[in-house]
Amino acid sequence: MKKVLVTGGAGFIGSHLCKRLLTEGNTVICADNLFTGKKENILELMDNKNFEFLRHDITLPLYVEVDRIYNLACPASPVHYQYNPIKTMKTSVLGAINMLGLAKRTKARILQASTSEVYGDPHVHPQVEEYWGNVNPIGQRSCYDEGKRAVETLFMDYHRQNSVDVRIIRIFNTYGSNMCENDGRVVSNFIVQALLGKDITVYGDGSQTRSFCYVDDLVEGMVRMMENDAFIGPVNLGNPSEFTIRELAEKVIALTGASSKVIYKDLPQDDPKQRKPDITKAQTILGWEPRVGLNDGLKKTIEYFKSLTR
Ligand code: NAD
Ligand code: UDP
């Protein structure tokens, strides 16, 4: 059993990961500044004697003794990462330097939650890990995309220069319970709009595609990547089933039984036109692939958002 630090552990993915790690008998320290995370996400863990919550901003150094570090702290939705883009870049870069320094001192293994955004608006489809991406360095999404790219560089340099035991995963659009209802991401937006009987806001003509992974599948892949001894990544983790945003809107309307109508709004700057992971590496090296299809995952997520309004 290990002592594990999860930065961003009160957020959407982090809270599921903390729960999973505790279930396996590990001791978990969750460090989060609660910018986009919330205590409600980890409320059920607070009584567990193996769980500790630290209100901490990872742009500042942290001194704890751990065997594993999952570095998830970073706002992940466009609305939140563009709210204070300089802070977003600081969280990625200074946060990574602090956490890599911690890993170096404690000899902990450290995993970075990188993103499919490192591929930008991709010219290679589906995206393979070898693709270097098509990223605008000076646009509205750049604070997030280039921050995450810089962190991948830092991880590889700490590995080559200081032999830090790193792992890099590139997460594709993930959804499930504990998503913030107002963070502007497409799955939470559509479900909340449908449940409230409001119009469903499709940006652009809705022909852009995304591939949606249910959070339990993602967490399984994260743990497998962390605990494999040979492969440092980067590895794509996501569900290769690809849908247009219009199809997603239709599914959400059908599954909620909402009377909402679809309305079309302007497409945000640099919005990727297509995104789908090639998961051959995850399949062959980690023996991982997603199990939950979009309909089943959406049903569970709809139940979660319904429970918030009960
Ligand atoms: P989230 O916003 O729910 O979680 C991020 C957490 O980090 C929040 O709890 C937030 O309070 C915390 N945080 C932000 N800045 C911090 C700071 N300076 N110090 C300490 N804590 C800080 O988002 P999420 O979807 O759970 O994403 C988790 C990680 O996974 C992020 O790094 C994100 O970039 C990555 N990721 C997520 C997706 C996805 O589809 N959800 C896709 C690709 C990558
Ligand atoms: N999107 C949309 N309506 C919304 C929110 C998002 O049509 O209310 C679109 C957005 O323009 C993008 C896709 O859905 O094409 C996924 O957006 P999200 O912010 O969830 O993730 P990302 O763009 O980072 O993949």
Coordinates of C-alpha atoms and ligand atoms in Angstrom, one line a residue:
M1 CA 0.0 0.0 0.0
K2 CA 1.3 3.4 -1.0
K3 CA 1.2 7.0 0.2
V4 CA -0.2 8.9 -2.7
L5 CA -0.5 12.7 -3.3
V6 CA -3.3 13.7 -5.7
T7 CA -3.1 17.4 -6.7
G8 CA -6.4 18.7 -7.9
G9 CA -8.0 15.9 -5.9
A10 CA -11.2 17.8 -5.1
G11 CA -12.0 18.3 -8.8
F12 CA -14.0 16.1 -11.1
I13 CA -11.4 13.4 -12.1
G14 CA -9.3 13.9 -9.0
S15 CA -12.2 13.1 -6.6
H16 CA -12.9 9.8 -8.4
L17 CA -9.2 8.9 -8.4
C18 CA -8.9 9.6 -4.6
K19 CA -11.9 7.4 -4.0
R20 CA -10.4 4.6 -6.1
L21 CA -7.0 4.8 -4.4
L22 CA -8.6 4.7 -0.9
T23 CA -10.7 1.7 -1.9
E24 CA -7.4 -0.1 -2.7
G25 CA -6.1 0.6 0.8
N26 CA -3.7 3.4 0.0
T27 CA -3.2 6.6 2.1
V28 CA -4.2 9.6 0.1
I29 CA -3.2 13.3 0.5
C30 CA -5.5 15.5 -1.7
A31 CA -3.9 19.0 -2.3
D32 CA -6.3 21.4 -4.0
N33 CA -6.9 25.2 -3.9
L34 CA -10.6 24.7 -4.6
F35 CA -10.6 27.0 -7.6
T36 CA -12.8 24.6 -9.6
G37 CA -12.9 21.7 -7.2
K38 CA -15.3 21.5 -4.3
K39 CA -15.4 19.9 -0.9
E40 CA -18.7 18.2 -1.8
N41 CA -16.8 16.1 -4.2
I42 CA -14.7 14.6 -1.4
L43 CA -17.2 14.9 1.5
E44 CA -17.7 11.1 1.6
L45 CA -13.9 10.6 1.9
M46 CA -13.3 13.1 4.8
D47 CA -14.1 10.5 7.5
N48 CA -11.7 8.0 6.1
K49 CA -8.6 7.8 8.4
N50 CA -6.4 7.2 5.3
F51 CA -7.5 10.5 3.6
E52 CA -6.2 14.0 4.2
F53 CA -7.3 17.2 2.5
L54 CA -4.8 20.1 2.2
R55 CA -6.0 23.4 0.9
H56 CA -2.9 24.2 -1.1
D57 CA -2.0 26.0 -4.2
I58 CA 0.6 24.0 -6.2
T59 CA 2.3 27.2 -7.6
L60 CA 3.8 27.1 -4.0
P61 CA 6.2 24.4 -2.9
L62 CA 4.7 21.5 -0.9
Y63 CA 6.6 19.3 1.6
V64 CA 5.1 15.9 2.1
E65 CA 6.5 12.4 2.1
V66 CA 4.9 10.3 -0.6
D67 CA 5.5 7.3 -3.0
R68 CA 3.2 8.4 -5.8
I69 CA 2.1 11.8 -7.2
Y70 CA -0.8 12.2 -9.5
N71 CA -0.5 15.8 -10.8
L72 CA -4.0 16.9 -11.9
A73 CA -4.2 20.4 -10.5
C74 CA -5.2 22.7 -13.3
P75 CA -8.6 24.2 -14.4
A76 CA -9.7 22.1 -17.3
S77 CA -12.7 23.8 -18.9
P78 CA -12.3 26.7 -21.4
V79 CA -14.4 29.0 -19.2
H80 CA -12.2 28.4 -16.1
Y81 CA -8.8 28.2 -17.7
Q82 CA -9.5 31.4 -19.7
Y83 CA -10.8 33.2 -16.5
N84 CA -7.2 34.0 -15.4
P85 CA -4.9 32.7 -18.2
I86 CA -1.7 33.8 -16.5
K87 CA -2.6 31.9 -13.4
T88 CA -3.5 28.8 -15.6
M89 CA 0.0 28.9 -17.1
K90 CA 1.5 29.4 -13.6
T91 CA -0.4 26.4 -12.3
S92 CA 0.8 24.2 -15.1
V93 CA 4.4 25.3 -15.2
L94 CA 5.3 26.4 -11.6
G95 CA 3.0 23.6 -10.3
A96 CA 4.8 21.0 -12.4
I97 CA 8.3 22.3 -11.3
N98 CA 7.2 22.1 -7.6
M99 CA 5.7 18.7 -8.0
L100 CA 8.7 17.4 -10.0
G101 CA 11.0 18.8 -7.3
L102 CA 9.0 16.9 -4.7
A103 CA 9.2 13.7 -6.8
K104 CA 13.0 14.2 -7.1
R105 CA 13.5 14.7 -3.3
T106 CA 11.2 11.8 -2.2
K107 CA 12.0 9.5 -5.2
A108 CA 8.2 9.3 -5.8
R109 CA 6.8 8.2 -9.2
I110 CA 4.9 11.1 -10.7
L111 CA 2.1 11.1 -13.3
Q112 CA 1.1 14.1 -15.3
A113 CA -2.5 14.6 -16.4
S114 CA -1.7 16.0 -19.8
T115 CA -4.4 16.4 -22.5
S116 CA -5.5 15.8 -26.1
E117 CA -5.2 19.6 -26.4
V118 CA -1.4 19.1 -27.0
Y119 CA -2.6 18.0 -30.5
G120 CA -4.4 21.3 -31.0
D121 CA -6.6 21.3 -34.1
P122 CA -5.1 18.1 -35.4
H123 CA -4.2 17.3 -39.0
V124 CA -3.6 13.7 -38.1
H125 CA -6.7 11.7 -37.4
P126 CA -7.1 9.7 -35.1
Q127 CA -4.4 11.2 -33.0
V128 CA -1.3 9.0 -32.3
E129 CA 1.2 9.8 -29.6
E130 CA 3.9 10.5 -32.2
Y131 CA 1.9 13.4 -33.7
W132 CA 3.4 16.7 -32.5
G133 CA 0.2 18.7 -32.9
N134 CA -1.1 21.8 -34.5
V135 CA -1.3 24.4 -31.7
N136 CA -1.8 28.2 -31.8
P137 CA 0.8 29.6 -29.3
I138 CA -0.9 33.0 -29.0
G139 CA -4.6 32.3 -28.9
Q140 CA -7.3 32.1 -26.1
R141 CA -6.7 28.4 -25.6
S142 CA -2.9 28.7 -25.6
C143 CA -2.6 29.3 -21.8
Y144 CA -3.9 25.8 -21.3
D145 CA -2.5 24.0 -24.4
E146 CA 1.0 25.5 -24.3
G147 CA 1.0 25.2 -20.5
K148 CA 0.4 21.4 -20.8
R149 CA 2.9 21.1 -23.6
A150 CA 5.6 22.9 -21.5
V151 CA 4.8 20.5 -18.6
E152 CA 5.4 17.5 -20.9
T153 CA 8.8 19.0 -21.7
L154 CA 9.6 19.5 -18.0
F155 CA 8.6 15.9 -17.2
M156 CA 10.8 14.5 -19.9
D157 CA 13.7 16.8 -18.9
Y158 CA 13.5 15.9 -15.2
H159 CA 13.4 12.3 -16.4
R160 CA 16.5 12.6 -18.6
Q161 CA 18.5 15.0 -16.4
N162 CA 17.5 13.9 -12.9
S163 CA 16.2 10.3 -13.5
V164 CA 12.8 11.3 -12.0
D165 CA 10.4 8.4 -12.5
V166 CA 7.7 10.0 -14.7
R167 CA 4.5 9.0 -16.4
I168 CA 2.6 11.1 -18.9
I169 CA -1.0 10.5 -19.9
R170 CA -2.9 12.5 -22.5
I171 CA -6.6 12.5 -21.5
F172 CA -9.3 12.9 -24.1
N173 CA -12.7 14.5 -23.2
T174 CA -13.9 12.8 -20.0
Y175 CA -17.3 13.1 -18.3
G176 CA -19.2 11.8 -15.4
S177 CA -20.4 12.6 -11.9
N178 CA -18.7 15.5 -9.9
M179 CA -18.3 17.6 -13.1
C180 CA -19.0 21.2 -12.2
E181 CA -22.5 22.1 -13.5
N182 CA -21.4 25.6 -14.7
D183 CA -17.9 25.0 -16.0
G184 CA -19.0 25.3 -19.6
R185 CA -17.9 21.9 -20.9
V186 CA -20.2 20.3 -23.4
V187 CA -21.5 17.3 -21.6
S188 CA -22.4 19.1 -18.4
N189 CA -23.8 22.1 -20.3
F190 CA -26.1 20.0 -22.4
I191 CA -27.3 17.9 -19.5
V192 CA -28.0 20.8 -17.3
Q193 CA -29.7 22.7 -20.1
A194 CA -31.9 19.7 -20.9
L195 CA -32.8 19.1 -17.3
L196 CA -33.8 22.7 -16.9
G197 CA -35.8 22.7 -20.1
K198 CA -33.5 25.4 -21.6
D199 CA -32.2 25.6 -25.2
I200 CA -29.2 23.4 -26.0
T201 CA -26.3 25.6 -27.1
V202 CA -24.4 24.1 -29.9
Y203 CA -21.3 26.1 -30.9
G204 CA -20.7 26.4 -34.6
D205 CA -22.8 24.1 -36.8
G206 CA -22.1 21.1 -34.5
S207 CA -20.2 19.1 -37.0
Q208 CA -17.0 19.2 -35.0
T209 CA -16.3 15.9 -33.3
R210 CA -15.2 14.7 -29.9
S211 CA -14.7 11.2 -28.3
F212 CA -16.1 11.0 -24.8
C213 CA -14.7 8.7 -22.1
Y214 CA -16.6 7.8 -18.9
V215 CA -14.7 8.7 -15.8
D216 CA -14.5 5.2 -14.3
D217 CA -12.7 4.0 -17.5
L218 CA -10.3 6.9 -17.4
V219 CA -9.4 6.3 -13.7
E220 CA -8.7 2.6 -14.4
G221 CA -6.3 3.7 -17.2
M222 CA -4.6 6.2 -15.0
V223 CA -3.9 3.7 -12.2
R224 CA -2.6 1.1 -14.8
M225 CA -0.3 3.7 -16.3
M226 CA 1.0 4.7 -12.9
E227 CA 1.6 1.1 -11.7
N228 CA 3.3 -0.2 -14.9
D229 CA 7.0 -0.3 -14.3
A230 CA 8.5 0.1 -17.8
F231 CA 6.5 2.5 -20.0
I232 CA 6.7 6.2 -19.2
G233 CA 4.4 7.4 -22.0
P234 CA 3.0 9.6 -23.3
V235 CA -0.1 7.5 -23.7
N236 CA -3.5 8.5 -25.0
L237 CA -6.3 7.6 -22.6
G238 CA -9.8 8.2 -24.1
N239 CA -12.7 6.5 -25.7
P240 CA -12.2 6.1 -29.5
S241 CA -15.9 6.3 -30.3
E242 CA -16.3 9.6 -32.1
F243 CA -19.5 11.7 -32.2
T244 CA -20.4 15.1 -33.6
I245 CA -21.5 17.7 -31.1
R246 CA -24.9 17.7 -32.8
E247 CA -25.2 14.0 -32.2
L248 CA -24.3 14.5 -28.6
A249 CA -27.1 17.1 -28.3
E250 CA -29.6 14.7 -29.8
K251 CA -28.6 11.9 -27.5
V252 CA -28.9 14.1 -24.4
I253 CA -32.4 15.3 -25.5
A254 CA -33.5 11.7 -26.1
L255 CA -32.1 10.3 -22.8
T256 CA -33.5 13.1 -20.6
G257 CA -36.8 13.3 -22.5
A258 CA -36.4 17.0 -22.6
S259 CA -38.5 19.3 -24.7
S260 CA -35.4 21.6 -25.3
K261 CA -34.6 22.8 -28.8
V262 CA -31.1 23.1 -30.2
I263 CA -29.8 26.6 -30.9
Y264 CA -26.6 27.5 -32.6
K265 CA -24.0 30.0 -31.3
D266 CA -20.6 31.2 -32.5
L267 CA -17.8 28.7 -32.5
P268 CA -15.1 29.7 -30.0
Q269 CA -11.6 30.6 -31.4
D270 CA -9.3 27.7 -32.3
D271 CA -12.0 25.1 -31.4
P272 CA -10.6 21.8 -32.7
K273 CA -12.6 20.4 -35.6
Q274 CA -12.0 16.7 -34.8
R275 CA -10.7 14.7 -32.0
K276 CA -10.3 10.9 -31.5
P277 CA -7.6 9.0 -29.7
D278 CA -5.6 6.1 -31.2
I279 CA -5.4 3.9 -28.1
T280 CA -3.3 1.1 -29.6
K281 CA -0.5 1.8 -27.1
A282 CA -2.9 1.8 -24.1
Q283 CA -4.4 -1.5 -25.4
T284 CA -1.2 -3.3 -26.1
I285 CA 1.0 -2.0 -23.2
L286 CA -1.5 -1.4 -20.4
G287 CA -4.2 -3.9 -21.5
W288 CA -6.6 -1.1 -21.2
E289 CA -9.6 0.0 -23.1
P290 CA -12.8 1.8 -22.2
R291 CA -15.9 -0.3 -21.3
V292 CA -18.7 2.2 -20.8
G293 CA -20.4 3.4 -24.0
L294 CA -21.7 6.9 -24.4
N295 CA -25.4 6.0 -23.8
D296 CA -24.7 4.2 -20.5
G297 CA -22.2 6.9 -19.3
L298 CA -24.7 9.7 -20.2
K299 CA -27.5 7.9 -18.3
K300 CA -25.3 7.8 -15.1
T301 CA -24.2 11.4 -15.5
I302 CA -27.8 12.5 -16.0
E303 CA -28.8 10.8 -12.8
Y304 CA -26.0 12.6 -11.0
F305 CA -27.1 16.0 -12.2
K306 CA -30.7 15.2 -11.4
S307 CA -29.6 14.3 -7.8
L308 CA -28.1 17.8 -7.4
T309 CA -31.5 19.4 -8.0
R310 CA -33.5 17.0 -5.7
Ligands
NAD1 P1 -11.4 20.1 -12.6 O1 -11.4 21.6 -12.9 O2 -12.6 19.5 -12.0 O3 -10.2 19.8 -11.6 C1 -9.0 20.5 -11.5 C2 -8.7 20.6 -10.0 O4 -7.5 21.4 -9.8 C3 -9.8 21.4 -9.2 O5 -10.1 20.7 -8.1 C4 -9.1 22.8 -8.9 O6 -9.6 23.4 -7.8 C5 -7.6 22.3 -8.8 N1 -6.7 23.4 -9.0 C6 -6.7 24.3 -10.0 N2 -5.6 25.1 -9.9 C7 -4.9 24.7 -8.8 C8 -3.8 25.2 -8.1 N3 -3.0 26.2 -8.6 N4 -3.4 24.5 -7.0 C9 -4.1 23.5 -6.5 N5 -5.2 23.0 -7.1 C10 -5.6 23.6 -8.2 O7 -10.9 19.4 -13.9 P2 -10.8 17.9 -14.3 O8 -11.7 17.6 -15.5 O9 -11.0 17.0 -13.1 O10 -9.3 17.8 -14.8 C11 -8.3 17.2 -14.0 C12 -7.0 17.2 -14.8 O11 -7.2 16.4 -15.9 C13 -6.6 18.6 -15.3 O12 -5.2 18.7 -15.2 C14 -7.0 18.6 -16.7 O13 -6.2 19.4 -17.5 C15 -6.8 17.1 -17.1 N6 -7.7 16.8 -18.2 C16 -9.0 16.7 -18.1 C17 -9.8 16.4 -19.2 C18 -11.3 16.2 -19.1 O14 -12.0 15.9 -20.1 N7 -11.9 16.3 -17.9 C19 -9.2 16.2 -20.4 C20 -7.9 16.4 -20.5 C21 -7.1 16.7 -19.4
UDP2 N1 -19.6 23.1 -27.1 C1 -20.9 23.4 -27.5 N2 -21.8 23.8 -26.6 C2 -21.5 24.1 -25.3 C3 -20.2 23.8 -24.9 C4 -19.3 23.3 -25.8 O1 -21.2 23.2 -28.7 O2 -22.4 24.5 -24.6 C5 -18.7 22.5 -28.0 C6 -17.3 23.2 -28.1 O3 -17.3 24.3 -29.0 C7 -16.4 22.1 -28.6 C8 -17.1 20.8 -28.0 O4 -18.4 21.2 -27.6 O5 -16.5 22.0 -30.0 C9 -16.3 20.3 -26.7 O6 -16.2 21.4 -25.8 P1 -15.6 21.3 -24.4 O7 -15.4 22.6 -23.8 O8 -16.4 20.3 -23.6 O9 -14.2 20.5 -24.6 P2 -12.9 20.8 -25.6 O10 -13.3 21.8 -26.6 O11 -11.9 21.3 -24.7 O12 -12.7 19.5 -26.2

